[in-house]
C-alpha cells in the first residue's frame, strides 16, 4: 500500500525547545522520520514523502511548501486509493502496528494521537479530505461520516504517541529501539525520577 | 478470568488537584472505577476489588490498607492463576481492550501506561511479584524475565491512558463514553484550544 509520510524540514518539533536546541531538534526529528520510513518498509509497504522542502532520504519525495492540510489533500485528490498517511514523529512505531493500521477495515481508518490529534489515516473513500487543525481526531471522524464513509479506529499505543513534548521522550527511551532512541541516548538522555514521575533528562542536568 | 482492580479510597487522583477539588477528585475517581468494573464484566470476567478501605460497590471487596505493591503481591500469592490486575483509572477501557489483554499469550503480560507505569498485568507465572514504584513497566518486564517467565506486551492506546494529570482529561472527553466522561461533562469540562494545544477546561474558566 502507498504510505504517505509528511515531513516538516524547516521547523520541526518546536515544542521540544525546552530540552533540545535547534540542531538537536532537527537531528532528532530526522532520526524519527528515518525510523518511520524503515518501519513502513519492514511492514511491506512503500513509503513516499511529502516534504516542505528538498530532502535527501531513502524514499521518493514530493516537495510541497504549503501547510500540511493543503499538501495532504492534494496528494489524496491525485493518488490512487487506498492511501495511508502516517505522521513522521511516531518513534514507537513497529511493523506490527503498521499492519494493524493497514489491515483495519473501514472507508476511513482514523488512528488517534494523544491530545486529540490524528497520527495515522487509511483513506479508501474518494471524497474524504483532511483538516489537521484543532481536535483533528474528532474532526476527521465527523468529516468521514459527513461524506458517508464508514469510520473505524485502531487501538494502538504505538500509533498514539507522536513525540511533541519533553514528556513524550520517556516513551521513546522506554519503548523504541531505532535511530531516534539511539540518538536520545547518545545525547545523554536517561530516565530519572522527579517528584514521583519519570522524566527524560540529560546527564548534564543531573549534576 | 479473575480480574483484580485495586482502588485507593482515601486520596485518589492527587495530581488532578489543579483542576478538581477534593470532592471532585473522589467523585471522578469513583466514576472511572465504576466504569472499569462494568467494562471488565462486559468482557465476560469477574472483577474483584482490592481497596484501601471499606467500600460499597458492585463487586466483592478485599480491604487492605497497605501500599499497592504489598497488597497486590499478597493477592498474587494467594490467588489461583491466571490473575489479571487492572488499575482503576482506565477511563478509556473497552471490553475489546480487556479481551486483547486477557487473550494475550505469555507467562506475564505487561500493559504499559503513559510515563513508564504499568496499567494492566496478566500473571500466569507462580513466582512473579509486582513493584509499582518507579518505572514499573521496565521493572515488571525485568522481574518477569528474572523468574524465567516469558514476557509479552499489549499495544493498546485504551490500556495505556491512566487518568492522572489534567492533560489526560482530553482523552476522556474524546474517547470515553461511560460514567467518567458523563461526570466530566456535567462538571462543565469541554475541549478548548489553548496555544495550539487541546485542553479540557471548565466552562467557568472560559469566561
mmCIF file of C-alpha atoms in Angstrom:
data_model
loop_
_atom_site.group_PDB
_atom_site.id
_atom_site.type_symbol
_atom_site.label_atom_id
_atom_site.label_comp_id
_atom_site.label_asym_id
_atom_site.label_seq_id
_atom_site.Cartn_x
_atom_site.Cartn_y
_atom_site.Cartn_z
ATOM 1 C CA UNK A 1 0.000 0.000 0.000
ATOM 2 C CA UNK A 2 1.141 3.538 -0.650
ATOM 3 C CA UNK A 3 2.072 5.183 2.650
ATOM 4 C CA UNK A 4 2.482 8.937 2.678
ATOM 5 C CA UNK A 5 4.791 10.375 5.348
ATOM 6 C CA UNK A 6 4.645 14.193 5.623
ATOM 7 C CA UNK A 7 7.812 15.814 6.978
ATOM 8 C CA UNK A 8 8.493 19.382 8.088
ATOM 9 C CA UNK A 9 12.105 20.154 7.117
ATOM 10 C CA UNK A 10 12.076 23.753 8.355
ATOM 11 C CA UNK A 11 10.914 23.994 11.956
ATOM 12 C CA UNK A 12 10.398 20.507 13.313
ATOM 13 C CA UNK A 13 9.458 19.787 16.930
ATOM 14 C CA UNK A 14 9.274 23.348 18.265
ATOM 15 C CA UNK A 15 7.632 22.120 21.480
ATOM 16 C CA UNK A 16 10.830 20.248 22.330
ATOM 17 C CA UNK A 17 12.698 23.591 22.579
ATOM 18 C CA UNK A 18 12.849 23.403 26.418
ATOM 19 C CA UNK A 19 15.096 20.326 26.155
ATOM 20 C CA UNK A 20 16.700 20.398 22.669
ATOM 21 C CA UNK A 21 18.325 23.252 20.750
ATOM 22 C CA UNK A 22 17.622 23.893 17.075
ATOM 23 C CA UNK A 23 20.266 21.471 15.762
ATOM 24 C CA UNK A 24 19.166 18.832 18.236
ATOM 25 C CA UNK A 25 15.529 19.147 17.217
ATOM 26 C CA UNK A 26 16.438 18.806 13.541
ATOM 27 C CA UNK A 27 18.610 15.746 14.158
ATOM 28 C CA UNK A 28 16.092 14.059 16.442
ATOM 29 C CA UNK A 29 13.169 14.762 14.088
ATOM 30 C CA UNK A 30 15.199 13.330 11.230
ATOM 31 C CA UNK A 31 16.004 10.187 13.236
ATOM 32 C CA UNK A 32 12.297 9.621 13.973
ATOM 33 C CA UNK A 33 11.428 10.216 10.320
ATOM 34 C CA UNK A 34 14.055 7.700 9.179
ATOM 35 C CA UNK A 35 12.696 5.186 11.720
ATOM 36 C CA UNK A 36 9.160 5.655 10.382
ATOM 37 C CA UNK A 37 10.307 5.112 6.774
ATOM 38 C CA UNK A 38 12.148 1.885 7.654
ATOM 39 C CA UNK A 39 9.286 0.583 9.770
ATOM 40 C CA UNK A 40 6.772 1.208 6.972
ATOM 41 C CA UNK A 41 9.083 -0.641 4.608
ATOM 42 C CA UNK A 42 9.558 -3.532 7.061
ATOM 43 C CA UNK A 43 5.771 -3.844 7.166
ATOM 44 C CA UNK A 44 5.856 -4.418 3.404
ATOM 45 C CA UNK A 45 4.691 -1.011 2.175
ATOM 46 C CA UNK A 46 6.180 1.712 0.002
ATOM 47 C CA UNK A 47 6.665 4.997 1.805
ATOM 48 C CA UNK A 48 6.565 8.226 -0.152
ATOM 49 C CA UNK A 49 7.461 11.520 1.467
ATOM 50 C CA UNK A 50 5.654 14.829 1.361
ATOM 51 C CA UNK A 51 8.246 17.371 2.463
ATOM 52 C CA UNK A 52 8.115 21.125 2.995
ATOM 53 C CA UNK A 53 11.466 21.460 1.215
ATOM 54 C CA UNK A 54 14.136 19.488 -0.650
ATOM 55 C CA UNK A 55 15.309 16.458 1.286
ATOM 56 C CA UNK A 56 17.626 13.516 0.734
ATOM 57 C CA UNK A 57 16.152 10.302 2.022
ATOM 58 C CA UNK A 58 15.522 6.657 1.215
ATOM 59 C CA UNK A 59 12.059 7.206 -0.342
ATOM 60 C CA UNK A 60 10.599 9.258 -3.210
ATOM 61 C CA UNK A 61 9.983 12.872 -2.121
ATOM 62 C CA UNK A 62 7.337 15.344 -3.272
ATOM 63 C CA UNK A 63 8.078 18.896 -2.182
ATOM 64 C CA UNK A 64 5.058 20.966 -1.209
ATOM 65 C CA UNK A 65 5.678 24.136 0.743
ATOM 66 C CA UNK A 66 2.069 24.660 1.765
ATOM 67 C CA UNK A 67 0.706 23.805 5.199
ATOM 68 C CA UNK A 68 0.147 20.124 5.992
ATOM 69 C CA UNK A 69 -3.610 20.049 5.372
ATOM 70 C CA UNK A 70 -3.418 21.504 1.844
ATOM 71 C CA UNK A 71 -0.476 19.329 0.868
ATOM 72 C CA UNK A 72 -2.057 16.097 2.102
ATOM 73 C CA UNK A 73 -5.384 16.915 0.468
ATOM 74 C CA UNK A 74 -3.676 17.474 -2.852
ATOM 75 C CA UNK A 75 -1.993 14.108 -2.504
ATOM 76 C CA UNK A 76 -5.317 12.466 -1.592
ATOM 77 C CA UNK A 77 -7.011 14.016 -4.613
ATOM 78 C CA UNK A 78 -4.405 12.774 -7.066
ATOM 79 C CA UNK A 79 -3.491 9.384 -5.582
ATOM 80 C CA UNK A 80 -4.958 6.010 -6.346
ATOM 81 C CA UNK A 81 -6.594 4.691 -3.208
ATOM 82 C CA UNK A 82 -6.146 3.370 -0.587
ATOM 83 C CA UNK A 83 -3.745 5.974 0.739
ATOM 84 C CA UNK A 84 -2.276 5.633 4.200
ATOM 85 C CA UNK A 85 -0.933 8.773 5.881
ATOM 86 C CA UNK A 86 1.416 8.365 8.834
ATOM 87 C CA UNK A 87 2.998 11.285 10.694
ATOM 88 C CA UNK A 88 6.794 11.370 10.845
ATOM 89 C CA UNK A 89 7.225 11.509 14.625
ATOM 90 C CA UNK A 90 5.930 8.075 15.601
ATOM 91 C CA UNK A 91 9.147 6.922 17.237
ATOM 92 C CA UNK A 92 7.416 3.907 18.811
ATOM 93 C CA UNK A 93 6.053 2.571 15.517
ATOM 94 C CA UNK A 94 6.589 -1.123 14.790
ATOM 95 C CA UNK A 95 5.829 -3.163 11.664
ATOM 96 C CA UNK A 96 3.019 -4.875 13.641
ATOM 97 C CA UNK A 97 1.389 -1.536 14.438
ATOM 98 C CA UNK A 98 1.593 -0.535 10.752
ATOM 99 C CA UNK A 99 -0.027 -3.824 9.773
ATOM 100 C CA UNK A 100 -2.807 -3.394 12.333
ATOM 101 C CA UNK A 101 -3.472 0.022 10.799
ATOM 102 C CA UNK A 102 -3.434 -1.023 7.154
ATOM 103 C CA UNK A 103 -5.399 -4.230 7.864
ATOM 104 C CA UNK A 104 -8.140 -2.295 9.646
ATOM 105 C CA UNK A 105 -11.384 -2.337 7.663
ATOM 106 C CA UNK A 106 -13.395 0.828 7.019
ATOM 107 C CA UNK A 107 -13.635 3.533 4.360
ATOM 108 C CA UNK A 108 -11.653 5.823 6.625
ATOM 109 C CA UNK A 109 -9.482 4.464 9.425
ATOM 110 C CA UNK A 110 -8.521 7.113 11.982
ATOM 111 C CA UNK A 111 -5.745 6.472 14.467
ATOM 112 C CA UNK A 112 -5.881 8.879 17.403
ATOM 113 C CA UNK A 113 -2.853 10.708 18.737
ATOM 114 C CA UNK A 114 -2.508 11.829 22.336
ATOM 115 C CA UNK A 115 -4.166 15.198 22.855
ATOM 116 C CA UNK A 116 -6.759 14.939 20.103
ATOM 117 C CA UNK A 117 -4.538 14.748 17.036
ATOM 118 C CA UNK A 118 -4.594 12.253 14.184
ATOM 119 C CA UNK A 119 -1.433 10.192 13.877
ATOM 120 C CA UNK A 120 -2.448 7.949 11.012
ATOM 121 C CA UNK A 121 -5.219 7.542 8.467
ATOM 122 C CA UNK A 122 -6.154 4.964 5.894
ATOM 123 C CA UNK A 123 -8.301 6.593 3.231
ATOM 124 C CA UNK A 124 -10.341 4.334 0.971
ATOM 125 C CA UNK A 125 -13.152 6.816 0.267
ATOM 126 C CA UNK A 126 -12.756 9.198 -2.717
ATOM 127 C CA UNK A 127 -14.373 12.229 -1.077
ATOM 128 C CA UNK A 128 -12.640 12.264 2.279
ATOM 129 C CA UNK A 129 -10.275 15.180 2.919
ATOM 130 C CA UNK A 130 -8.162 16.011 5.973
ATOM 131 C CA UNK A 131 -8.039 19.001 8.293
ATOM 132 C CA UNK A 132 -5.204 18.770 10.763
ATOM 133 C CA UNK A 133 -6.115 21.924 12.682
ATOM 134 C CA UNK A 134 -7.632 21.719 16.157
ATOM 135 C CA UNK A 135 -9.038 18.479 17.547
ATOM 136 C CA UNK A 136 -8.360 16.682 14.294
ATOM 137 C CA UNK A 137 -9.228 13.196 15.569
ATOM 138 C CA UNK A 138 -12.820 14.262 16.260
ATOM 139 C CA UNK A 139 -12.981 16.380 13.101
ATOM 140 C CA UNK A 140 -11.714 13.554 10.890
ATOM 141 C CA UNK A 141 -14.341 11.164 12.276
ATOM 142 C CA UNK A 142 -17.055 13.789 11.629
ATOM 143 C CA UNK A 143 -15.767 14.635 8.143
ATOM 144 C CA UNK A 144 -15.659 10.983 7.185
ATOM 145 C CA UNK A 145 -19.242 10.420 8.347
ATOM 146 C CA UNK A 146 -20.311 13.584 6.506
ATOM 147 C CA UNK A 147 -19.237 12.064 3.166
ATOM 148 C CA UNK A 148 -20.989 8.790 4.025
ATOM 149 C CA UNK A 149 -17.815 6.878 4.825
ATOM 150 C CA UNK A 150 -17.682 4.087 7.379
ATOM 151 C CA UNK A 151 -15.230 5.178 10.088
ATOM 152 C CA UNK A 152 -13.125 2.810 12.146
ATOM 153 C CA UNK A 153 -10.316 3.397 14.631
ATOM 154 C CA UNK A 154 -7.204 1.488 15.659
ATOM 155 C CA UNK A 155 -6.468 0.954 19.329
ATOM 156 C CA UNK A 156 -2.670 1.212 19.393
ATOM 157 C CA UNK A 157 -0.392 2.804 21.978
ATOM 158 C CA UNK A 158 2.457 2.818 19.458
ATOM 159 C CA UNK A 159 0.370 4.715 16.931
ATOM 160 C CA UNK A 160 -0.940 7.115 19.592
ATOM 161 C CA UNK A 161 2.396 8.515 20.767
ATOM 162 C CA UNK A 162 3.599 11.283 18.469
ATOM 163 C CA UNK A 163 6.667 12.816 20.027
ATOM 164 C CA UNK A 164 5.914 16.505 20.557
ATOM 165 C CA UNK A 165 6.584 17.333 24.175
ATOM 166 C CA UNK A 166 9.507 16.715 26.539
ATOM 167 C CA UNK A 167 7.284 14.257 28.463
ATOM 168 C CA UNK A 168 6.981 12.108 25.316
ATOM 169 C CA UNK A 169 10.721 11.383 25.390
ATOM 170 C CA UNK A 170 10.086 8.981 28.279
ATOM 171 C CA UNK A 171 8.110 6.760 25.902
ATOM 172 C CA UNK A 172 10.908 6.833 23.311
ATOM 173 C CA UNK A 173 13.530 5.763 25.851
ATOM 174 C CA UNK A 174 11.273 3.005 27.180
ATOM 175 C CA UNK A 175 9.580 1.581 24.113
ATOM 176 C CA UNK A 176 11.537 2.471 20.957
ATOM 177 C CA UNK A 177 14.666 0.816 19.625
ATOM 178 C CA UNK A 178 15.533 2.648 16.413
ATOM 179 C CA UNK A 179 17.632 5.633 15.378
ATOM 180 C CA UNK A 180 15.564 8.073 17.485
ATOM 181 C CA UNK A 181 16.085 6.271 20.788
ATOM 182 C CA UNK A 182 19.774 5.771 19.924
ATOM 183 C CA UNK A 183 20.059 9.487 19.217
ATOM 184 C CA UNK A 184 18.455 10.403 22.561
ATOM 185 C CA UNK A 185 20.739 8.065 24.484
ATOM 186 C CA UNK A 186 23.822 9.368 22.672
ATOM 187 C CA UNK A 187 22.688 12.906 23.529
ATOM 188 C CA UNK A 188 22.801 11.819 27.171
ATOM 189 C CA UNK A 189 19.092 11.387 27.918
ATOM 190 C CA UNK A 190 18.166 8.864 30.574
ATOM 191 C CA UNK A 191 15.109 8.146 32.691
ATOM 192 C CA UNK A 192 15.084 9.750 36.127
ATOM 193 C CA UNK A 193 12.522 10.101 38.906
ATOM 194 C CA UNK A 194 11.375 13.609 39.753
ATOM 195 C CA UNK A 195 8.560 14.339 42.213
ATOM 196 C CA UNK A 196 7.061 10.892 41.774
ATOM 197 C CA UNK A 197 7.156 10.975 37.982
ATOM 198 C CA UNK A 198 9.517 9.532 35.427
ATOM 199 C CA UNK A 199 11.117 12.127 33.158
ATOM 200 C CA UNK A 200 13.759 12.021 30.426
ATOM 201 C CA UNK A 201 16.703 14.207 31.441
ATOM 202 C CA UNK A 202 20.154 14.840 30.037
ATOM 203 C CA UNK A 203 23.088 13.715 32.171
ATOM 204 C CA UNK A 204 24.291 17.348 32.372
ATOM 205 C CA UNK A 205 21.019 18.264 34.150
ATOM 206 C CA UNK A 206 21.672 15.641 36.795
ATOM 207 C CA UNK A 207 24.957 17.084 38.062
ATOM 208 C CA UNK B 1 -10.803 -14.877 34.470
ATOM 209 C CA UNK B 2 -10.357 -13.245 37.852
ATOM 210 C CA UNK B 3 -9.625 -9.543 37.386
ATOM 211 C CA UNK B 4 -8.285 -7.640 40.356
ATOM 212 C CA UNK B 5 -8.992 -3.899 40.432
ATOM 213 C CA UNK B 6 -7.086 -2.012 43.157
ATOM 214 C CA UNK B 7 -8.759 1.196 44.353
ATOM 215 C CA UNK B 8 -7.473 3.978 46.588
ATOM 216 C CA UNK B 9 -10.462 5.224 48.625
ATOM 217 C CA UNK B 10 -8.508 7.780 50.663
ATOM 218 C CA UNK B 11 -6.539 10.148 48.424
ATOM 219 C CA UNK B 12 -7.352 9.369 44.826
ATOM 220 C CA UNK B 13 -6.000 11.407 41.903
ATOM 221 C CA UNK B 14 -3.936 13.956 43.801
ATOM 222 C CA UNK B 15 -2.309 15.117 40.543
ATOM 223 C CA UNK B 16 -5.703 16.372 39.361
ATOM 224 C CA UNK B 17 -5.744 18.922 42.224
ATOM 225 C CA UNK B 18 -5.047 21.856 39.832
ATOM 226 C CA UNK B 19 -8.429 21.265 38.160
ATOM 227 C CA UNK B 20 -10.594 19.337 40.661
ATOM 228 C CA UNK B 21 -11.161 19.891 44.380
ATOM 229 C CA UNK B 22 -11.141 17.042 46.880
ATOM 230 C CA UNK B 23 -14.822 16.127 46.450
ATOM 231 C CA UNK B 24 -14.488 16.333 42.668
ATOM 232 C CA UNK B 25 -11.458 14.057 42.649
ATOM 233 C CA UNK B 26 -13.258 11.489 44.796
ATOM 234 C CA UNK B 27 -16.367 11.558 42.596
ATOM 235 C CA UNK B 28 -14.421 11.404 39.337
ATOM 236 C CA UNK B 29 -12.143 8.599 40.580
ATOM 237 C CA UNK B 30 -15.232 6.676 41.676
ATOM 238 C CA UNK B 31 -16.855 7.137 38.255
ATOM 239 C CA UNK B 32 -13.748 5.782 36.493
ATOM 240 C CA UNK B 33 -13.597 2.856 38.923
ATOM 241 C CA UNK B 34 -17.269 2.016 38.287
ATOM 242 C CA UNK B 35 -16.615 2.205 34.519
ATOM 243 C CA UNK B 36 -13.689 -0.205 34.821
ATOM 244 C CA UNK B 37 -15.778 -2.698 36.833
ATOM 245 C CA UNK B 38 -18.609 -2.667 34.267
ATOM 246 C CA UNK B 39 -16.226 -2.920 31.333
ATOM 247 C CA UNK B 40 -14.429 -5.914 32.869
ATOM 248 C CA UNK B 41 -17.827 -7.543 33.418
ATOM 249 C CA UNK B 42 -18.944 -6.747 29.849
ATOM 250 C CA UNK B 43 -15.802 -8.518 28.634
ATOM 251 C CA UNK B 44 -17.027 -11.628 30.460
ATOM 252 C CA UNK B 45 -14.783 -11.553 33.521
ATOM 253 C CA UNK B 46 -15.351 -11.303 37.277
ATOM 254 C CA UNK B 47 -13.871 -8.203 38.841
ATOM 255 C CA UNK B 48 -12.798 -8.283 42.458
ATOM 256 C CA UNK B 49 -11.701 -5.142 44.247
ATOM 257 C CA UNK B 50 -8.680 -4.543 46.424
ATOM 258 C CA UNK B 51 -9.492 -1.365 48.328
ATOM 259 C CA UNK B 52 -7.577 0.692 50.878
ATOM 260 C CA UNK B 53 -10.743 0.986 52.974
ATOM 261 C CA UNK B 54 -14.371 -0.140 53.227
ATOM 262 C CA UNK B 55 -16.280 0.494 50.016
ATOM 263 C CA UNK B 56 -19.721 -0.222 48.633
ATOM 264 C CA UNK B 57 -19.592 -1.356 45.046
ATOM 265 C CA UNK B 58 -20.870 -3.924 42.563
ATOM 266 C CA UNK B 59 -18.022 -6.422 43.098
ATOM 267 C CA UNK B 60 -16.526 -8.351 46.036
ATOM 268 C CA UNK B 61 -14.121 -6.157 48.019
ATOM 269 C CA UNK B 62 -10.991 -7.091 49.977
ATOM 270 C CA UNK B 63 -9.775 -4.309 52.237
ATOM 271 C CA UNK B 64 -6.011 -3.987 52.526
ATOM 272 C CA UNK B 65 -4.644 -0.749 53.950
ATOM 273 C CA UNK B 66 -1.065 -1.363 52.884
ATOM 274 C CA UNK B 67 0.546 0.282 49.865
ATOM 275 C CA UNK B 68 -0.454 -1.031 46.429
ATOM 276 C CA UNK B 69 2.603 -3.238 45.845
ATOM 277 C CA UNK B 70 2.252 -5.197 49.103
ATOM 278 C CA UNK B 71 -1.499 -5.612 48.722
ATOM 279 C CA UNK B 72 -1.296 -6.855 45.119
ATOM 280 C CA UNK B 73 1.558 -9.229 45.937
ATOM 281 C CA UNK B 74 -0.460 -10.754 48.754
ATOM 282 C CA UNK B 75 -3.337 -11.268 46.356
ATOM 283 C CA UNK B 76 -0.988 -12.808 43.754
ATOM 284 C CA UNK B 77 0.448 -15.199 46.349
ATOM 285 C CA UNK B 78 -2.933 -16.462 47.482
ATOM 286 C CA UNK B 79 -4.890 -16.469 44.210
ATOM 287 C CA UNK B 80 -5.327 -19.243 41.720
ATOM 288 C CA UNK B 81 -3.756 -18.172 38.445
ATOM 289 C CA UNK B 82 -4.108 -16.563 35.980
ATOM 290 C CA UNK B 83 -4.721 -13.278 37.758
ATOM 291 C CA UNK B 84 -5.311 -10.100 35.786
ATOM 292 C CA UNK B 85 -4.665 -6.783 37.517
ATOM 293 C CA UNK B 86 -6.166 -3.644 36.004
ATOM 294 C CA UNK B 87 -5.769 -0.173 37.515
ATOM 295 C CA UNK B 88 -8.973 1.688 38.390
ATOM 296 C CA UNK B 89 -8.377 4.860 36.347
ATOM 297 C CA UNK B 90 -8.562 3.446 32.820
ATOM 298 C CA UNK B 91 -11.471 5.634 31.740
ATOM 299 C CA UNK B 92 -10.964 4.685 28.072
ATOM 300 C CA UNK B 93 -11.169 0.947 28.680
ATOM 301 C CA UNK B 94 -13.474 -1.061 26.405
ATOM 302 C CA UNK B 95 -14.481 -4.742 26.502
ATOM 303 C CA UNK B 96 -12.349 -5.267 23.352
ATOM 304 C CA UNK B 97 -9.276 -3.862 25.050
ATOM 305 C CA UNK B 98 -9.869 -6.136 28.061
ATOM 306 C CA UNK B 99 -10.177 -9.116 25.729
ATOM 307 C CA UNK B 100 -6.972 -8.217 23.878
ATOM 308 C CA UNK B 101 -5.244 -8.124 27.273
ATOM 309 C CA UNK B 102 -6.604 -11.390 28.642
ATOM 310 C CA UNK B 103 -6.177 -13.201 25.290
ATOM 311 C CA UNK B 104 -2.532 -12.176 25.060
ATOM 312 C CA UNK B 105 -0.225 -15.170 25.460
ATOM 313 C CA UNK B 106 2.769 -15.125 27.792
ATOM 314 C CA UNK B 107 3.578 -16.054 31.384
ATOM 315 C CA UNK B 108 3.420 -12.373 32.270
ATOM 316 C CA UNK B 109 1.604 -9.865 30.074
ATOM 317 C CA UNK B 110 2.584 -6.261 30.817
ATOM 318 C CA UNK B 111 0.496 -3.399 29.509
ATOM 319 C CA UNK B 112 2.402 -0.108 29.560
ATOM 320 C CA UNK B 113 0.931 3.117 30.890
ATOM 321 C CA UNK B 114 1.989 6.543 29.710
ATOM 322 C CA UNK B 115 5.053 7.742 31.600
ATOM 323 C CA UNK B 116 6.510 4.340 32.417
ATOM 324 C CA UNK B 117 3.779 2.893 34.623
ATOM 325 C CA UNK B 118 2.028 -0.452 34.388
ATOM 326 C CA UNK B 119 -1.689 -0.210 33.734
ATOM 327 C CA UNK B 120 -2.517 -3.900 33.482
ATOM 328 C CA UNK B 121 -0.909 -7.272 34.016
ATOM 329 C CA UNK B 122 -1.865 -10.853 33.348
ATOM 330 C CA UNK B 123 0.081 -13.123 35.670
ATOM 331 C CA UNK B 124 0.298 -16.811 34.793
ATOM 332 C CA UNK B 125 3.669 -17.478 36.465
ATOM 333 C CA UNK B 126 3.675 -18.513 40.154
ATOM 334 C CA UNK B 127 6.822 -16.608 41.140
ATOM 335 C CA UNK B 128 6.141 -13.220 39.574
ATOM 336 C CA UNK B 129 5.559 -10.341 42.003
ATOM 337 C CA UNK B 130 4.848 -6.662 41.317
ATOM 338 C CA UNK B 131 6.638 -3.463 42.266
ATOM 339 C CA UNK B 132 4.678 -0.392 41.289
ATOM 340 C CA UNK B 133 7.340 2.109 42.346
ATOM 341 C CA UNK B 134 9.383 3.992 39.771
ATOM 342 C CA UNK B 135 9.465 2.958 36.110
ATOM 343 C CA UNK B 136 7.297 -0.050 36.829
ATOM 344 C CA UNK B 137 6.793 -1.053 33.180
ATOM 345 C CA UNK B 138 10.510 -1.653 32.742
ATOM 346 C CA UNK B 139 10.860 -3.183 36.205
ATOM 347 C CA UNK B 140 7.971 -5.605 35.659
ATOM 348 C CA UNK B 141 9.483 -6.811 32.382
ATOM 349 C CA UNK B 142 12.848 -7.325 34.133
ATOM 350 C CA UNK B 143 11.284 -9.027 37.173
ATOM 351 C CA UNK B 144 9.333 -11.385 34.948
ATOM 352 C CA UNK B 145 12.454 -12.375 32.991
ATOM 353 C CA UNK B 146 14.352 -12.825 36.258
ATOM 354 C CA UNK B 147 11.940 -15.595 37.335
ATOM 355 C CA UNK B 148 12.188 -17.214 33.889
ATOM 356 C CA UNK B 149 8.774 -16.036 32.692
ATOM 357 C CA UNK B 150 8.017 -15.305 29.063
ATOM 358 C CA UNK B 151 7.036 -11.616 28.869
ATOM 359 C CA UNK B 152 4.648 -10.162 26.321
ATOM 360 C CA UNK B 153 3.084 -6.722 25.954
ATOM 361 C CA UNK B 154 -0.213 -5.410 24.617
ATOM 362 C CA UNK B 155 -0.205 -2.487 22.193
ATOM 363 C CA UNK B 156 -3.353 -0.615 23.263
ATOM 364 C CA UNK B 157 -3.985 3.117 23.481
ATOM 365 C CA UNK B 158 -7.026 2.466 25.677
ATOM 366 C CA UNK B 159 -4.975 0.448 28.135
ATOM 367 C CA UNK B 160 -2.131 2.999 28.090
ATOM 368 C CA UNK B 161 -4.102 6.042 29.256
ATOM 369 C CA UNK B 162 -4.439 6.073 33.037
ATOM 370 C CA UNK B 163 -6.013 9.347 34.024
ATOM 371 C CA UNK B 164 -3.581 11.088 36.380
ATOM 372 C CA UNK B 165 -2.922 14.543 35.003
ATOM 373 C CA UNK B 166 -5.147 17.396 33.818
ATOM 374 C CA UNK B 167 -3.894 16.760 30.261
ATOM 375 C CA UNK B 168 -5.347 13.227 30.403
ATOM 376 C CA UNK B 169 -8.878 14.644 30.691
ATOM 377 C CA UNK B 170 -8.735 15.468 26.972
ATOM 378 C CA UNK B 171 -8.593 11.749 26.216
ATOM 379 C CA UNK B 172 -11.581 11.052 28.474
ATOM 380 C CA UNK B 173 -13.725 13.695 26.762
ATOM 381 C CA UNK B 174 -12.707 12.442 23.321
ATOM 382 C CA UNK B 175 -12.612 8.679 23.642
ATOM 383 C CA UNK B 176 -14.652 7.540 26.679
ATOM 384 C CA UNK B 177 -18.395 7.172 26.945
ATOM 385 C CA UNK B 178 -19.100 5.937 30.453
ATOM 386 C CA UNK B 179 -19.798 7.438 33.866
ATOM 387 C CA UNK B 180 -16.430 9.233 33.994
ATOM 388 C CA UNK B 181 -16.899 11.190 30.770
ATOM 389 C CA UNK B 182 -20.501 11.958 31.795
ATOM 390 C CA UNK B 183 -19.236 13.241 35.131
ATOM 391 C CA UNK B 184 -16.655 15.491 33.462
ATOM 392 C CA UNK B 185 -19.221 16.931 31.071
ATOM 393 C CA UNK B 186 -21.706 17.531 33.893
ATOM 394 C CA UNK B 187 -18.937 19.279 35.822
ATOM 395 C CA UNK B 188 -18.658 21.640 32.848
ATOM 396 C CA UNK B 189 -15.491 20.348 31.201
ATOM 397 C CA UNK B 190 -15.189 20.824 27.444
ATOM 398 C CA UNK B 191 -12.377 20.745 24.908
ATOM 399 C CA UNK B 192 -10.827 24.102 24.095
ATOM 400 C CA UNK B 193 -7.793 25.232 22.112
ATOM 401 C CA UNK B 194 -5.037 26.985 24.033
ATOM 402 C CA UNK B 195 -1.694 27.938 22.485
ATOM 403 C CA UNK B 196 -2.038 25.376 19.734
ATOM 404 C CA UNK B 197 -2.997 22.521 22.059
ATOM 405 C CA UNK B 198 -6.287 20.976 23.029
ATOM 406 C CA UNK B 199 -7.042 21.120 26.750
ATOM 407 C CA UNK B 200 -10.017 20.166 28.906
ATOM 408 C CA UNK B 201 -11.314 23.269 30.681
ATOM 409 C CA UNK B 202 -14.339 24.012 32.833
ATOM 410 C CA UNK B 203 -16.847 26.455 31.407
ATOM 411 C CA UNK B 204 -16.197 28.786 34.377
ATOM 412 C CA UNK B 205 -12.549 29.111 33.246
ATOM 413 C CA UNK B 206 -13.647 30.236 29.823
ATOM 414 C CA UNK B 207 -15.487 33.321 30.929
#
